[in-house]
GROMACS .gro file of C-alpha atoms in nm:
model
  227
    1MET     CA    1   0.000   0.000   0.000
    2CYS     CA    2   0.145   0.338  -0.106
    3SER     CA    3   0.188   0.626   0.129
    4GLU     CA    4  -0.029   0.936   0.111
    5LYS     CA    5   0.251   1.131  -0.061
    6ASP     CA    6   0.304   0.861  -0.324
    7CYS     CA    7  -0.069   0.833  -0.390
    8LEU     CA    8  -0.102   1.207  -0.449
    9HIS     CA    9   0.199   1.203  -0.681
   10PHE     CA   10   0.053   0.913  -0.878
   11LEU     CA   11  -0.287   1.081  -0.905
   12ARG     CA   12  -0.131   1.408  -1.023
   13SER     CA   13   0.081   1.230  -1.283
   14ARG     CA   14  -0.211   1.030  -1.424
   15THR     CA   15  -0.428   1.342  -1.445
   16GLN     CA   16  -0.154   1.531  -1.627
   17GLU     CA   17  -0.105   1.247  -1.874
   18LYS     CA   18  -0.476   1.225  -1.952
   19LEU     CA   19  -0.501   1.602  -2.007
   20GLU     CA   20  -0.196   1.605  -2.232
   21LEU     CA   21  -0.338   1.317  -2.436
   22CYS     CA   22  -0.678   1.486  -2.461
   23PHE     CA   23  -0.537   1.817  -2.585
   24TYR     CA   24  -0.298   1.635  -2.819
   25ARG     CA   25  -0.587   1.453  -2.988
   26TYR     CA   26  -0.791   1.774  -2.993
   27GLY     CA   27  -0.504   1.959  -3.163
   28ILE     CA   28  -0.477   1.689  -3.429
   29LEU     CA   29  -0.852   1.708  -3.489
   30VAL     CA   30  -0.843   2.088  -3.530
   31ALA     CA   31  -0.543   2.063  -3.762
   32ASN     CA   32  -0.720   1.809  -3.983
   33TYR     CA   33  -1.045   2.011  -4.007
   34PRO     CA   34  -0.945   2.378  -3.968
   35TRP     CA   35  -1.233   2.536  -4.161
   36THR     CA   36  -1.490   2.330  -3.975
   37PHE     CA   37  -1.367   2.460  -3.640
   38ILE     CA   38  -1.337   2.817  -3.771
   39ILE     CA   39  -1.698   2.815  -3.891
   40LEU     CA   40  -1.822   2.649  -3.572
   41SER     CA   41  -1.635   2.901  -3.355
   42PHE     CA   42  -1.774   3.194  -3.553
   43ALA     CA   43  -2.130   3.053  -3.540
   44LEU     CA   44  -2.116   2.985  -3.166
   45THR     CA   45  -1.977   3.332  -3.095
   46SER     CA   46  -2.248   3.493  -3.310
   47VAL     CA   47  -2.528   3.304  -3.134
   48CYS     CA   48  -2.395   3.395  -2.790
   49SER     CA   49  -2.362   3.760  -2.896
   50LEU     CA   50  -2.732   3.793  -2.977
   51GLY     CA   51  -2.789   3.888  -2.616
   52LEU     CA   52  -2.610   4.218  -2.681
   53LEU     CA   53  -2.915   4.330  -2.880
   54ASN     CA   54  -3.096   4.369  -2.548
   55PHE     CA   55  -2.800   4.529  -2.371
   56HIS     CA   56  -2.888   4.844  -2.180
   57GLN     CA   57  -2.650   5.051  -1.975
   58GLU     CA   58  -2.832   5.173  -1.664
   59LYS     CA   59  -2.703   5.505  -1.533
   60ASN     CA   60  -3.002   5.618  -1.329
   61PRO     CA   61  -2.910   5.579  -0.960
   62MET     CA   62  -3.280   5.552  -0.875
   63ASN     CA   63  -3.304   5.228  -1.073
   64LEU     CA   64  -2.973   5.100  -0.941
   65TRP     CA   65  -3.013   5.153  -0.569
   66VAL     CA   66  -3.380   5.220  -0.486
   67PRO     CA   67  -3.636   4.936  -0.459
   68PRO     CA   68  -3.872   4.964  -0.760
   69ASN     CA   69  -4.188   4.929  -0.548
   70SER     CA   70  -4.094   5.183  -0.282
   71ASP     CA   71  -4.297   5.499  -0.218
   72PHE     CA   72  -3.987   5.709  -0.269
   73LYS     CA   73  -3.935   5.561  -0.617
   74ARG     CA   74  -4.299   5.616  -0.710
   75ASP     CA   75  -4.299   5.978  -0.590
   76THR     CA   76  -3.969   6.051  -0.761
   77ASP     CA   77  -4.091   5.905  -1.091
   78TRP     CA   78  -4.399   6.127  -1.073
   79PHE     CA   79  -4.182   6.430  -1.004
   80MET     CA   80  -3.952   6.350  -1.296
   81LYS     CA   81  -4.250   6.303  -1.527
   82ASN     CA   82  -4.447   6.613  -1.431
   83ILE     CA   83  -4.179   6.865  -1.334
   84ARG     CA   84  -3.935   6.999  -1.587
   85LEU     CA   85  -3.579   6.890  -1.526
   86GLY     CA   86  -3.255   7.077  -1.553
   87TYR     CA   87  -3.316   7.346  -1.292
   88ARG     CA   88  -3.050   7.439  -1.045
   89ILE     CA   89  -3.071   7.714  -0.787
   90GLN     CA   90  -2.816   7.987  -0.850
   91THR     CA   91  -2.729   8.196  -0.547
   92VAL     CA   92  -2.547   8.529  -0.531
   93MET     CA   93  -2.425   8.627  -0.186
   94VAL     CA   94  -2.327   8.990  -0.141
   95THR     CA   95  -2.087   9.061   0.142
   96ALA     CA   96  -2.004   9.393   0.300
   97PRO     CA   97  -1.895   9.528   0.639
   98ASP     CA   98  -2.259   9.622   0.694
   99VAL     CA   99  -2.506   9.462   0.453
  100LEU     CA  100  -2.786   9.687   0.577
  101GLU     CA  101  -2.630   9.999   0.429
  102PRO     CA  102  -2.841  10.148   0.146
  103TRP     CA  103  -2.555  10.131  -0.106
  104VAL     CA  104  -2.537   9.752  -0.058
  105LEU     CA  105  -2.903   9.709  -0.153
  106GLN     CA  106  -2.858   9.947  -0.445
  107GLN     CA  107  -2.567   9.741  -0.572
  108LEU     CA  108  -2.768   9.423  -0.521
  109LEU     CA  109  -3.049   9.573  -0.729
  110GLU     CA  110  -2.801   9.662  -1.002
  111ILE     CA  111  -2.673   9.303  -1.014
  112ARG     CA  112  -3.028   9.170  -1.021
  113ASN     CA  113  -3.126   9.403  -1.306
  114GLN     CA  114  -2.822   9.299  -1.509
  115VAL     CA  115  -2.925   8.936  -1.476
  116VAL     CA  116  -3.291   9.001  -1.558
  117GLU     CA  117  -3.207   9.218  -1.859
  118SER     CA  118  -2.936   8.989  -1.995
  119THR     CA  119  -2.977   8.834  -2.341
  120LEU     CA  120  -2.769   8.568  -2.513
  121GLN     CA  121  -2.844   8.461  -2.870
  122ASN     CA  122  -3.199   8.595  -2.844
  123VAL     CA  123  -3.255   8.397  -2.523
  124THR     CA  124  -3.369   8.613  -2.233
  125TRP     CA  125  -3.387   8.560  -1.861
  126GLU     CA  126  -3.762   8.507  -1.890
  127ASP     CA  127  -3.699   8.216  -2.128
  128VAL     CA  128  -3.472   8.016  -1.897
  129CYS     CA  129  -3.578   8.107  -1.544
  130PHE     CA  130  -3.780   7.877  -1.321
  131ARG     CA  131  -4.137   8.001  -1.347
  132VAL     CA  132  -4.385   7.959  -1.064
  133PRO     CA  133  -4.746   8.071  -1.011
  134VAL     CA  134  -4.740   8.420  -0.865
  135VAL     CA  135  -4.972   8.500  -0.577
  136LEU     CA  136  -4.778   8.753  -0.376
  137LEU     CA  137  -4.955   8.917  -0.087
  138ASN     CA  138  -4.749   9.183   0.084
  139THR     CA  139  -4.867   9.345   0.406
  140ARG     CA  140  -4.685   9.626   0.576
  141ARG     CA  141  -4.768   9.803   0.897
  142LYS     CA  142  -4.767  10.177   0.866
  143ARG     CA  143  -4.534  10.395   1.065
  144SER     CA  144  -4.522  10.759   1.152
  145SER     CA  145  -4.232  10.995   1.096
  146ASN     CA  146  -4.084  10.902   1.434
  147ASN     CA  147  -4.105  10.528   1.350
  148GLU     CA  148  -4.391  10.463   1.588
  149LEU     CA  149  -4.659  10.232   1.460
  150PHE     CA  150  -5.001  10.378   1.392
  151GLU     CA  151  -5.287  10.228   1.587
  152ARG     CA  152  -5.524  10.030   1.369
  153ASP     CA  153  -5.886  10.126   1.358
  154GLY     CA  154  -6.172   9.877   1.369
  155ASP     CA  155  -6.189   9.828   0.992
  156GLU     CA  156  -5.818   9.755   0.970
  157GLU     CA  157  -5.845   9.500   1.250
  158ALA     CA  158  -6.135   9.329   1.071
  159ASP     CA  159  -5.938   9.319   0.747
  160ALA     CA  160  -5.643   9.173   0.932
  161ASP     CA  161  -5.863   8.900   1.079
  162LYS     CA  162  -5.991   8.809   0.733
  163PHE     CA  163  -5.634   8.811   0.609
  164ASN     CA  164  -5.522   8.569   0.880
  165ILE     CA  165  -5.817   8.339   0.812
  166LEU     CA  166  -5.708   8.326   0.449
  167TYR     CA  167  -5.363   8.204   0.548
  168ASP     CA  168  -5.503   7.946   0.788
  169PHE     CA  169  -5.679   7.786   0.491
  170GLU     CA  170  -5.450   7.541   0.309
  171PRO     CA  171  -5.605   7.474  -0.033
  172SER     CA  172  -5.353   7.207  -0.134
  173VAL     CA  173  -5.475   6.996   0.159
  174VAL     CA  174  -5.846   7.081   0.167
  175LEU     CA  175  -5.929   7.090  -0.203
  176PRO     CA  176  -5.927   6.788  -0.436
  177SER     CA  177  -5.608   6.771  -0.639
  178ALA     CA  178  -5.788   6.827  -0.972
  179ILE     CA  179  -5.953   7.147  -0.849
  180PHE     CA  180  -5.639   7.275  -0.678
  181CYS     CA  181  -5.422   7.209  -0.985
  182SER     CA  182  -5.671   7.383  -1.214
  183ILE     CA  183  -5.670   7.688  -0.987
  184VAL     CA  184  -5.291   7.701  -0.973
  185SER     CA  185  -5.269   7.658  -1.351
  186SER     CA  186  -5.490   7.964  -1.398
  187PHE     CA  187  -5.245   8.191  -1.214
  188SER     CA  188  -4.997   8.401  -1.402
  189THR     CA  189  -4.637   8.292  -1.367
  190GLY     CA  190  -4.317   8.475  -1.294
  191CYS     CA  191  -3.949   8.401  -1.250
  192TYR     CA  192  -3.872   8.264  -0.907
  193GLU     CA  193  -3.657   8.500  -0.701
  194HIS     CA  194  -3.576   8.512  -0.333
  195SER     CA  195  -3.423   8.837  -0.221
  196ILE     CA  196  -3.443   9.107   0.043
  197LEU     CA  197  -3.536   9.341  -0.242
  198GLU     CA  198  -3.880   9.182  -0.245
  199PHE     CA  199  -3.965   9.408   0.049
  200TRP     CA  200  -3.974   9.696  -0.200
  201ASN     CA  201  -4.097   9.495  -0.501
  202TYR     CA  202  -3.766   9.563  -0.677
  203ASP     CA  203  -3.875   9.925  -0.727
  204GLU     CA  204  -3.563  10.121  -0.814
  205GLN     CA  205  -3.697  10.457  -0.696
  206ASP     CA  206  -3.801  10.321  -0.358
  207ILE     CA  207  -3.467  10.148  -0.309
  208GLN     CA  208  -3.271  10.458  -0.409
  209ARG     CA  209  -3.453  10.659  -0.141
  210LEU     CA  210  -3.390  10.407   0.137
  211SER     CA  211  -3.200  10.494   0.449
  212LYS     CA  212  -3.048  10.245   0.687
  213GLU     CA  213  -3.329  10.322   0.929
  214ASP     CA  214  -3.585  10.232   0.660
  215ILE     CA  215  -3.412   9.902   0.590
  216ILE     CA  216  -3.401   9.799   0.955
  217PHE     CA  217  -3.763   9.899   1.003
  218ALA     CA  218  -3.870   9.697   0.698
  219LEU     CA  219  -3.689   9.388   0.825
  220ASN     CA  220  -3.855   9.415   1.164
  221HIS     CA  221  -4.209   9.507   1.058
  222THR     CA  222  -4.270   9.375   0.707
  223THR     CA  223  -4.445   9.048   0.646
  224ILE     CA  224  -4.430   8.882   0.306
  225ARG     CA  225  -4.635   8.569   0.274
  226TYR     CA  226  -4.673   8.336  -0.020
  227LEU     CA  227  -4.992   8.151  -0.091
   0.00000   0.00000   0.00000
């Protein structure tokens, strides 16, 4: 009886001999019928390559990493289908030793006007901006010359109560989606902007007349709400 080492050596040798004999006979067969093997190789490769007709390179991370039946996937697909793509928020931050100085707001207005009035190859700002339904309600409390607030009379208080009731009503929640969407679609649209200059509706004359006191008062006593 052979030892374990001798048995392994014998098994390895026999396996090597059989493989060498097999490939030797296969080589002779290929050499005797070269065109047959060339045609068979080409045909087999062609058949296996038919799967490339259905090849699709997936680059969407939503399809790669998010479960297809998840709520997040469903909501994202709806957003991609109904909301135009390609928008990116562009932000301009103006810095100064004191950003509440009138000249800072005047310079900010100048930058804003240059952007709004810019044109490139007959494409204007209105053509490329992100447009949203515009329902801007701006309420300001009056002040006297010494910056003291006027007292409201009864009518003003009643109007204010109606105004607050209006904002307590959330139409996107209360109304059916079809009705709410039809109402929103009927609104006029404007370019979306978010700026301190909204306090003065981007009015150049009003902004030119501002003092630092006016700016501080507007920040403390102006309410701009979006419906």
